[in-house]
Short mmCIF file of C-alpha atoms in Angstrom, two decimals:
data_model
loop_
_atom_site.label_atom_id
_atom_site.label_comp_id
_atom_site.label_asym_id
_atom_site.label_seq_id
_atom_site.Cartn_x
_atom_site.Cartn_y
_atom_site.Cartn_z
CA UNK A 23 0.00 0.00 0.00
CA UNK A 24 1.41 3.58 -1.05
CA UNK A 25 2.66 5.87 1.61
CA UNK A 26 0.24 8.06 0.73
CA UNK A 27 -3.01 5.67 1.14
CA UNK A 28 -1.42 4.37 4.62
CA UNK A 29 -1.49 8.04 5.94
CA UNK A 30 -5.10 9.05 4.68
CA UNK A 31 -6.44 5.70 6.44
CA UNK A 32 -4.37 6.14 9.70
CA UNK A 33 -7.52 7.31 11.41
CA UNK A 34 -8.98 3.84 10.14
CA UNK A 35 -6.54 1.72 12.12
CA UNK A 36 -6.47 3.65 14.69
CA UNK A 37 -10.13 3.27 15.44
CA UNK A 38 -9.54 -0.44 13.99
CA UNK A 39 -6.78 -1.27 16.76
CA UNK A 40 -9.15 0.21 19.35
CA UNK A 41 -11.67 -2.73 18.57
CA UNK A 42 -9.13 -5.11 18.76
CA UNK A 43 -8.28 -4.52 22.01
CA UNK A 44 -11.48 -4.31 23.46
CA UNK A 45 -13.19 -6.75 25.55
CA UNK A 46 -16.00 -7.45 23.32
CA UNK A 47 -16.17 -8.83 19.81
CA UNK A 48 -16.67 -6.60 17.05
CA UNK A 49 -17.24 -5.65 13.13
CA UNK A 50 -15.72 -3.47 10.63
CA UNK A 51 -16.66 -2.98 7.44
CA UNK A 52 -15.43 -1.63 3.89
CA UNK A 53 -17.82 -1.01 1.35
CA UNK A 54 -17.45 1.01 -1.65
CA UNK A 55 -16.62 1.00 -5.55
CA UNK A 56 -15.08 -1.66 -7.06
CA UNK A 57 -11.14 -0.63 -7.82
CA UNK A 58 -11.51 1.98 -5.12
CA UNK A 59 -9.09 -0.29 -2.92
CA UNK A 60 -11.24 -1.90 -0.37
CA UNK A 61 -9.35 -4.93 -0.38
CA UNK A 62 -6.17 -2.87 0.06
CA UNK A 63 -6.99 -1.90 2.82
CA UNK A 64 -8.61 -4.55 4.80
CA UNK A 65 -5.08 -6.73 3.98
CA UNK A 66 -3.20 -3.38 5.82
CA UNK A 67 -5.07 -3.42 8.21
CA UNK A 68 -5.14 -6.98 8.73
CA UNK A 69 -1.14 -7.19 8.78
CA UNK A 70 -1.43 -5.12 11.16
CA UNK A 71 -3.47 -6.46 13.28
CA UNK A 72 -4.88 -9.53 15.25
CA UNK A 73 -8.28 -10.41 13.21
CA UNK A 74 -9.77 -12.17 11.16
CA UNK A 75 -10.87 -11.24 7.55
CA UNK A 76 -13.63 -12.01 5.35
CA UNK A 77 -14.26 -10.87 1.87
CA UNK A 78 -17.81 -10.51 0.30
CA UNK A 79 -16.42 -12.25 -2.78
CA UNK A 80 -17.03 -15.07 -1.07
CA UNK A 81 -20.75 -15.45 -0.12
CA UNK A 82 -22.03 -14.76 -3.65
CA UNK A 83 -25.62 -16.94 -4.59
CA UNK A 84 -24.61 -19.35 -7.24
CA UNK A 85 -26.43 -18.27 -10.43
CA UNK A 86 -29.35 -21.36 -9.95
CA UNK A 87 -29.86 -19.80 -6.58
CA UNK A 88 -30.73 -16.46 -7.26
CA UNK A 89 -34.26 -15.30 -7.86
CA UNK A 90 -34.92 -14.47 -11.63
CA UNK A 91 -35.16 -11.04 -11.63
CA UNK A 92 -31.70 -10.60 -9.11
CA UNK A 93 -30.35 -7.35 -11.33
CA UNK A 94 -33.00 -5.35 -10.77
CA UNK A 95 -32.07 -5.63 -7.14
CA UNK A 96 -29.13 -4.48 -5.31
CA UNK A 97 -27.40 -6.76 -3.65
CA UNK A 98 -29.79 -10.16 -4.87
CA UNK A 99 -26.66 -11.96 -5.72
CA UNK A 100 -25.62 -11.65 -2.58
CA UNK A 101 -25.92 -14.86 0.61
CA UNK A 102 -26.42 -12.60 3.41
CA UNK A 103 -28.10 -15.30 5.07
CA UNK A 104 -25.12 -17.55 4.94
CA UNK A 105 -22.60 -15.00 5.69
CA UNK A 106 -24.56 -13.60 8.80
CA UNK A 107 -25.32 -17.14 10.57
CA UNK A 108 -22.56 -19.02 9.09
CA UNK A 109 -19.93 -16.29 9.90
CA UNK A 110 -20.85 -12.73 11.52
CA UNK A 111 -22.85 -14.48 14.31
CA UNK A 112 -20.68 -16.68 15.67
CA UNK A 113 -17.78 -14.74 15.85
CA UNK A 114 -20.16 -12.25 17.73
CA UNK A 115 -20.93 -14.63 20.34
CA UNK A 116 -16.77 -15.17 20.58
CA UNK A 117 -17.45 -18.62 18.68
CA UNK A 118 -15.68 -20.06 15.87
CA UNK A 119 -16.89 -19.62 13.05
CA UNK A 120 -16.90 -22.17 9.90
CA UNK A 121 -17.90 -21.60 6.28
CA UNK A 122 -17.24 -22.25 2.48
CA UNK A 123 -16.15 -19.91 0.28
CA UNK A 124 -17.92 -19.63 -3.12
CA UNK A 125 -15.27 -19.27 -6.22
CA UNK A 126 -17.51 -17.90 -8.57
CA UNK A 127 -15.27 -18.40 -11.40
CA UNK A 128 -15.24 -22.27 -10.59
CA UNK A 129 -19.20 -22.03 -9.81
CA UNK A 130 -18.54 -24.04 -6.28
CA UNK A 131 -17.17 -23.82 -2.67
CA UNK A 132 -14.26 -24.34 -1.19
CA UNK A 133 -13.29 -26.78 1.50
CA UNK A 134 -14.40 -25.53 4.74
CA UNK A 135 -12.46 -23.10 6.83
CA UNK A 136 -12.57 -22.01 10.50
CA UNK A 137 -11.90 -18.54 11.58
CA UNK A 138 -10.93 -18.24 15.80
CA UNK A 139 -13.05 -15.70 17.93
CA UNK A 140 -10.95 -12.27 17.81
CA UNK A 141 -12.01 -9.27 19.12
CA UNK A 142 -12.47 -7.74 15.79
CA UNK A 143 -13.70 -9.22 12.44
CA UNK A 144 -13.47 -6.97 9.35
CA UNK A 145 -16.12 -7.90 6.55
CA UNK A 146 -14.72 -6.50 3.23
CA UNK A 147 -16.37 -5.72 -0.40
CA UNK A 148 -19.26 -4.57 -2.26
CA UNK A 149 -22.27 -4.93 0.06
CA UNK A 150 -20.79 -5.16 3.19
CA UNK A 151 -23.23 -2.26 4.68
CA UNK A 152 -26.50 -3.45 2.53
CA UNK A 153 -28.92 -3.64 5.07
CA UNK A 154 -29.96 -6.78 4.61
CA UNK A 155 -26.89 -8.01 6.13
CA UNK A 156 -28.52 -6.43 9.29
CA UNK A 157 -25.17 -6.84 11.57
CA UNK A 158 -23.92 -4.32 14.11
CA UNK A 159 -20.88 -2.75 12.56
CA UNK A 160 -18.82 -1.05 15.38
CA UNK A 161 -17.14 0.56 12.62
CA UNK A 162 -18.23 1.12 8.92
CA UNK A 163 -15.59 2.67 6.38
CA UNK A 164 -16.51 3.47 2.42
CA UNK A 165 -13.78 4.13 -0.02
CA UNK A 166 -14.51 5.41 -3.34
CA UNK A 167 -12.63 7.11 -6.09
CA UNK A 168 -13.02 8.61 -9.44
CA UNK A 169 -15.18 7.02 -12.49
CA UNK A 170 -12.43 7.85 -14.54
CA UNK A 171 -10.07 6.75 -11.72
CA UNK A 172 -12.13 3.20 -11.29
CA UNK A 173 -11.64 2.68 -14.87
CA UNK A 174 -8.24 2.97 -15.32
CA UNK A 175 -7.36 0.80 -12.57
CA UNK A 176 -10.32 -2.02 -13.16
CA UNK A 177 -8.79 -2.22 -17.08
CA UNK A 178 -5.11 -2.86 -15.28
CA UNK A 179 -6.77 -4.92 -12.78
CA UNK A 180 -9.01 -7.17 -14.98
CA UNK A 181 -7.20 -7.06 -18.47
CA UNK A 182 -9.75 -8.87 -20.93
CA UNK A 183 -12.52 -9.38 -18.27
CA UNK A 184 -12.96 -5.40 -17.62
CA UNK A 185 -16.31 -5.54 -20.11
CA UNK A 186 -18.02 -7.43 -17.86
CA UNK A 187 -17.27 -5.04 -15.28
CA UNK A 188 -17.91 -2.38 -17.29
CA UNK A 189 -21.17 -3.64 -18.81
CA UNK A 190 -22.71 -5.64 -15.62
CA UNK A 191 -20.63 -5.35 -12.64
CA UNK A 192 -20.40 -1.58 -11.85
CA UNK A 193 -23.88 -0.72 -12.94
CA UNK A 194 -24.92 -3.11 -10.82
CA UNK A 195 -23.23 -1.85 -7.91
CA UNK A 196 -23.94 1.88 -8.59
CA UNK A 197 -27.38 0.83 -8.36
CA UNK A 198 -26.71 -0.48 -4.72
CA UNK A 199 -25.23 2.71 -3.95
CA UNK A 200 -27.77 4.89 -5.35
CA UNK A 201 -30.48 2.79 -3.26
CA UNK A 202 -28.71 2.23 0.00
CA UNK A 203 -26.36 5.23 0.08
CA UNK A 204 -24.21 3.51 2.27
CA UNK A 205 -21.70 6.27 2.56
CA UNK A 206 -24.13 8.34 4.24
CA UNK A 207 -24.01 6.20 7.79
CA UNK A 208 -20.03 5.19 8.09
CA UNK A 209 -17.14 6.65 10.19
CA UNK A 210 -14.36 7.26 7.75
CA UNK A 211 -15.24 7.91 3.79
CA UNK A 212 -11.97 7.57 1.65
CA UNK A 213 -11.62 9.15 -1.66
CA UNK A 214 -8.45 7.10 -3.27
CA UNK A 215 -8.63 9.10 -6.38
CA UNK A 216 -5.23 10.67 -5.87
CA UNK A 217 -3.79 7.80 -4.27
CA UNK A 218 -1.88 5.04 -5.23
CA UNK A 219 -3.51 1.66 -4.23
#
């Protein structure tokens, strides 16, 4: 992570370490544009620190599972079922928690992992603040950058798969935000724009 992106989120970890020493568990999560570096910096601030980690990636609904009309509503692709009982709730009750992660580019789950119970838990990616995941986020952090910015870094990112980004994938999520305006409730809103991630 650049210099400059680990000095515009120092008030993150720094709010972030305070969870992780406290007594009880708790959440954090990063929401936000896709190639805005959310995953960035949940992996800072997870070197940093002693939690655990888990990425939205992996509780997407296999495409049978979805309900027909999922695109016309943010977030329908997501198991927030799953990742709340599976995951968020046991690690709330300082439980271990055990799940599968869905690969969607193999269309399957993974073996099963365990995460420990730590004091904090950050929950990382698109969605993390829908409300339908309907968790108590201690902390909630959006980062977001330029369209411009996003597309410059998604075509380095993704290569020959940036169309379906371009064409599904981020009007999809700008839909979530413009519904849910998740920004609107969190702690810390970071604009990477003139960072490097």
């Amino acid at each position: 992570m650049s210099a400059l992106l680990s000095e515009a989120a120092a008030p993150v970890l720094a709010a972030a370490r305070a969870l992780a020493a406290g007594d009880a568990p708790a959440l954090l999560a990063i929401d936000g544009r896709c190639g805005s570096g959310k995953s960035t910096l949940a992996a800072w601030l997870a070197a940093q620190l002693p939690c655990n980690l888990v990425h939205m990636d992996d509780f997407y609904l296999p495409p049978a599972a979805r309900r027909p009309d999922w695109v016309q509503h943010p977030g329908a692709n997501m198991d927030f079922a799953r990742l709340r009982e599976e995951v968020l709730a046991p690690l709330l009750a300082g439980q271990p928690a055990r799940y599968s992660a869905y690969v969607c580019r193999l269309g399957r789950r993974e073996d099963a992992r365990t995460l420990p119970p730590r004091a904090l838990t950050i929950v990382e990616g698109s969605y993390a603040l829908h409300p339908a995941l309907s968790v108590p986020f201690a902390c909630k952090v959006f980062v977001t950058c330029t369209p411009d910015c996003q597309r410059l870094r998604l075509q380095q990112r993704e290569g020959e798969d940036f169309a379906a980004f371009a064409q599904r994938w981020i009007p999809l999520e700008e839909g979530y935000l413009a519904a849910c305006t998740p920004e609107k409730a969190c702690d810390f809103v970071l604009d990477t724009t003139a960072l490097t991630v």
